[in-house]
Amino acid sequence: MAEQQQPIYVISDSTRTSGRDAQRNNILAAKIVAETVRTTLGPKGMDKMLVDSLGDIIVTNDGVTILEELSVEHPAAKMIVEVAKTQESEVGDGTTTAVVFAGELLKRAESLLDKNVHPTSIVRGYRLAAEEAQKILKKLGRSVSADDTALLKNIALTAMTGKGAEVAKEHLSSLVVDAVRLIGVHSSTLEDVSIEKKSGASIHDTELIKGLLLDKERVHSGMPLSVKNAKIALLDIALEVRSPETDAKIQITDPSQFQSFLDMEERMFKDMVDSVVSSGANVVLCQKGIDDLAQHYLAKKGIYACRRVKKSDMEKLAKATHGTIITNLKELSKEDLGAAGFIEEISVGDDKMTMVKDCVNPKAVTLLVRGGTHHVIEEVERALHDAVGDLCSAIKYGKVVAGAGSCEVELAKQLRTYAHSLQGREQLAVLSFADSLEIIPTTLAENAGLDPIDTLTELKAAHERGEVSAGLDVFTGKVVDAWAQSIIEPLQIKVQAVQSASEVAEMILRIDDVLAAKKPKASSVPDVNDM
Ligand code: ADP
Ligand code: MG
C-alpha cells in the first residue's frame, strides 16, 4: 500500500462556505439584489431595461418584474426575490420598498456582526423590532371607506406617479377607482379586475369595460357579429357527440345503419341546440368544444357562440354576468343565464376577440389598456396593476397611511423610543432596525437628486416636532405634510413589507453553512414508498 494519505471527503465542498464567510456571502448577495432595484424607488426612480438571450426587451420600473426577469443565481439572492413575490401576491404593490428594506436590514446586521454581536442576538432584536413595528403601524393607520372616492383616487394616483402611466394618471386613476368599486367592497381581489392590452390609439383611450374581453372569436361565420341584450348560457359541457376523452367504437355492417347513425347524431345536436334555445339564450360561451354540426344549428338559430373559453374566464364571466356555469344541458334554465348589455366580435390586430360588455352590476371587470407601442402598454399595465392592488388592499383592510417616506420615519422614531426600554445587544439590533427603515426616505431623496443626509435630518426634525405625516415631496425637494399632499398608500403595503423583509433577514442571518444538497429526484411526484 502506498504511504501517501488520501483526503477523505465527507461532504462535497466545492460549493461549501461556512461560518462568517457564509454569512458575508449571503449578505453580499442580498445587498446586490436590493441595490439593483433601489434606483427605481419612488416617482423619480429610473427604469431598467431587461434584455433576454433572444434580444426581447422589457423596460420597467416595477420591482417585482425586474426581479422576476433577472437571472439570479445565488441562493440568498433568490430568497430576497421571494420577498418581492410575496409582496406582489399579498398586496400587489410595494415590492421595491420591501426588497430595499430587506437589503438594508442585512447591511446593518453586517456592521453589528463586525462589532462581534452574535447573529442570534441580532435575530432576536430584529424580531422584537418587527413585532413592535406592527403595533405602531396599526396605530398609524387611518380609516378609509369604499365610498371615499376622492381618497381612493389619491391612492391610485400615488401608485402611478412617476410610472409609465404618469401622462394619463388622472384618467387612469378614475378608471381604477370605478373598477374596484364596481367589483365590490368585500370581494375585492386583484383577479376580478382583468387587464387587457390592445396597441393602437393612446393611453388616454384606455377604457373600463363592465364585463370581459375574451380571446375567442365566434365559431361560425353565419352567427351574428353582435348581440344586444345578451342572454348568455355558460356551459361547461362539450357540444359534441363523442368527447375526445372517450374513444367509442361503432361497428357498422350495412349502409342503412350508417345513415341511421348519422341521423341520430344530427338529432342529438338538434336536441342540444333546442335546449339552449328553449332556455331563452342568444349567446353560448362554452368551456369545451362545439361540433361543426352544432355550430351550424346554433348559427341557424341566430345564436352567438364561442368555444374553448378558459376556465378562469368562465368563472369571471359568471361573476360579471351573474350567470351560472352549467354542467348538464338538461338543467339549463332561464335563471342560469347571464346577462350583458352587448356582445360583439372585435378585431384586435390580427386576432379576433369577443367583447362582453355593459353588464349590470358586474363583479368582474376589465381595463382595456391602449397605447402607442407594445412596451408602453406593458408598463402602463404594470402601473395599473399596482394601483388596483393598492385599492383592493385599502378597501379590504380599511386602513391607509401617508407615504413619501413619512410612515417609515415615524416608525423609526417610535421604534427608537421602544429600544430604550430594552437592554444590551437587542437594543442595538432594534436601533439598527429603526435606522434601516430610513433607507426608504433616503432612497427617495437620492433618486430625486437631493442630498439624502440633509433631507433625512429635516424629516426627522419635523417628526420630532410631532408632524406625524411629514414626508418628502420629491418634486420640490421640500419636507411637506404627505397626507395633506394626498400622497397616500394602503397600510398593508407597510405591514407586509416590514413582515417579509424582517423574516427573510432573520432567516439569512441564521445561516452559517451553505452546502451542496443532493440533486432532486427526477420525478416530482412523491413515491408512496418514500412517505
Ligand atoms: P414600490 O415598488 O415599493 O411600490 P415605487 O416605485 O412605487 O416602489 O415607490 C413607492 C414609494 O414612492 C413609496 O414610498 C411612496 O410613498 C413614494 N411616493 C409616491 N408618490 C410620491 C410623491 N408624490 N412624493 C414622494 N414620494 C412618493
Ligand atoms: Mg409602487
PDB file of C-alpha atoms and ligand atoms in Angstrom, residues 41-42 61-63 92-97 158-161 163 383 386-387 390 489 493, ligand 2:
ATOM      1  CA  LEU A  41     -37.925  53.552  -5.970  1.00  0.00           C
ATOM      2  CA  GLY A  42     -40.385  56.404  -5.944  1.00  0.00           C
ATOM      3  CA  ASN A  61     -39.780  50.498 -13.086  1.00  0.00           C
ATOM      4  CA  ASP A  62     -41.595  47.732 -11.300  1.00  0.00           C
ATOM      5  CA  GLY A  63     -39.590  45.959  -8.615  1.00  0.00           C
ATOM      6  CA  GLY A  92     -49.749  43.896  -5.446  1.00  0.00           C
ATOM      7  CA  ASP A  93     -47.508  46.915  -4.758  1.00  0.00           C
ATOM      8  CA  GLY A  94     -44.595  47.959  -2.586  1.00  0.00           C
ATOM      9  CA  THR A  95     -42.204  45.369  -3.953  1.00  0.00           C
ATOM     10  CA  THR A  96     -39.235  47.702  -4.238  1.00  0.00           C
ATOM     11  CA  THR A  97     -39.857  49.024  -0.761  1.00  0.00           C
ATOM     12  CA  THR A 158     -49.752  57.769  -5.582  1.00  0.00           C
ATOM     13  CA  ALA A 159     -49.254  54.298  -7.039  1.00  0.00           C
ATOM     14  CA  MET A 160     -48.988  55.623 -10.581  1.00  0.00           C
ATOM     15  CA  THR A 161     -46.975  58.804 -10.070  1.00  0.00           C
ATOM     16  CA  LYS A 163     -44.622  55.351 -13.728  1.00  0.00           C
ATOM     17  CA  ALA A 383     -48.760  50.594 -13.084  1.00  0.00           C
ATOM     18  CA  ASP A 386     -50.150  48.235  -8.721  1.00  0.00           C
ATOM     19  CA  ALA A 387     -52.961  50.753  -8.398  1.00  0.00           C
ATOM     20  CA  ASP A 390     -53.412  49.155  -3.631  1.00  0.00           C
ATOM     21  CA  GLU A 489     -50.797  54.321   0.441  1.00  0.00           C
ATOM     22  CA  ILE A 493     -48.019  47.686   1.941  1.00  0.00           C
TER      23      ILE A 493
HETATM   24 MG    MG B   2     -45.455  51.253  -6.129  1.00  0.00          MG
END
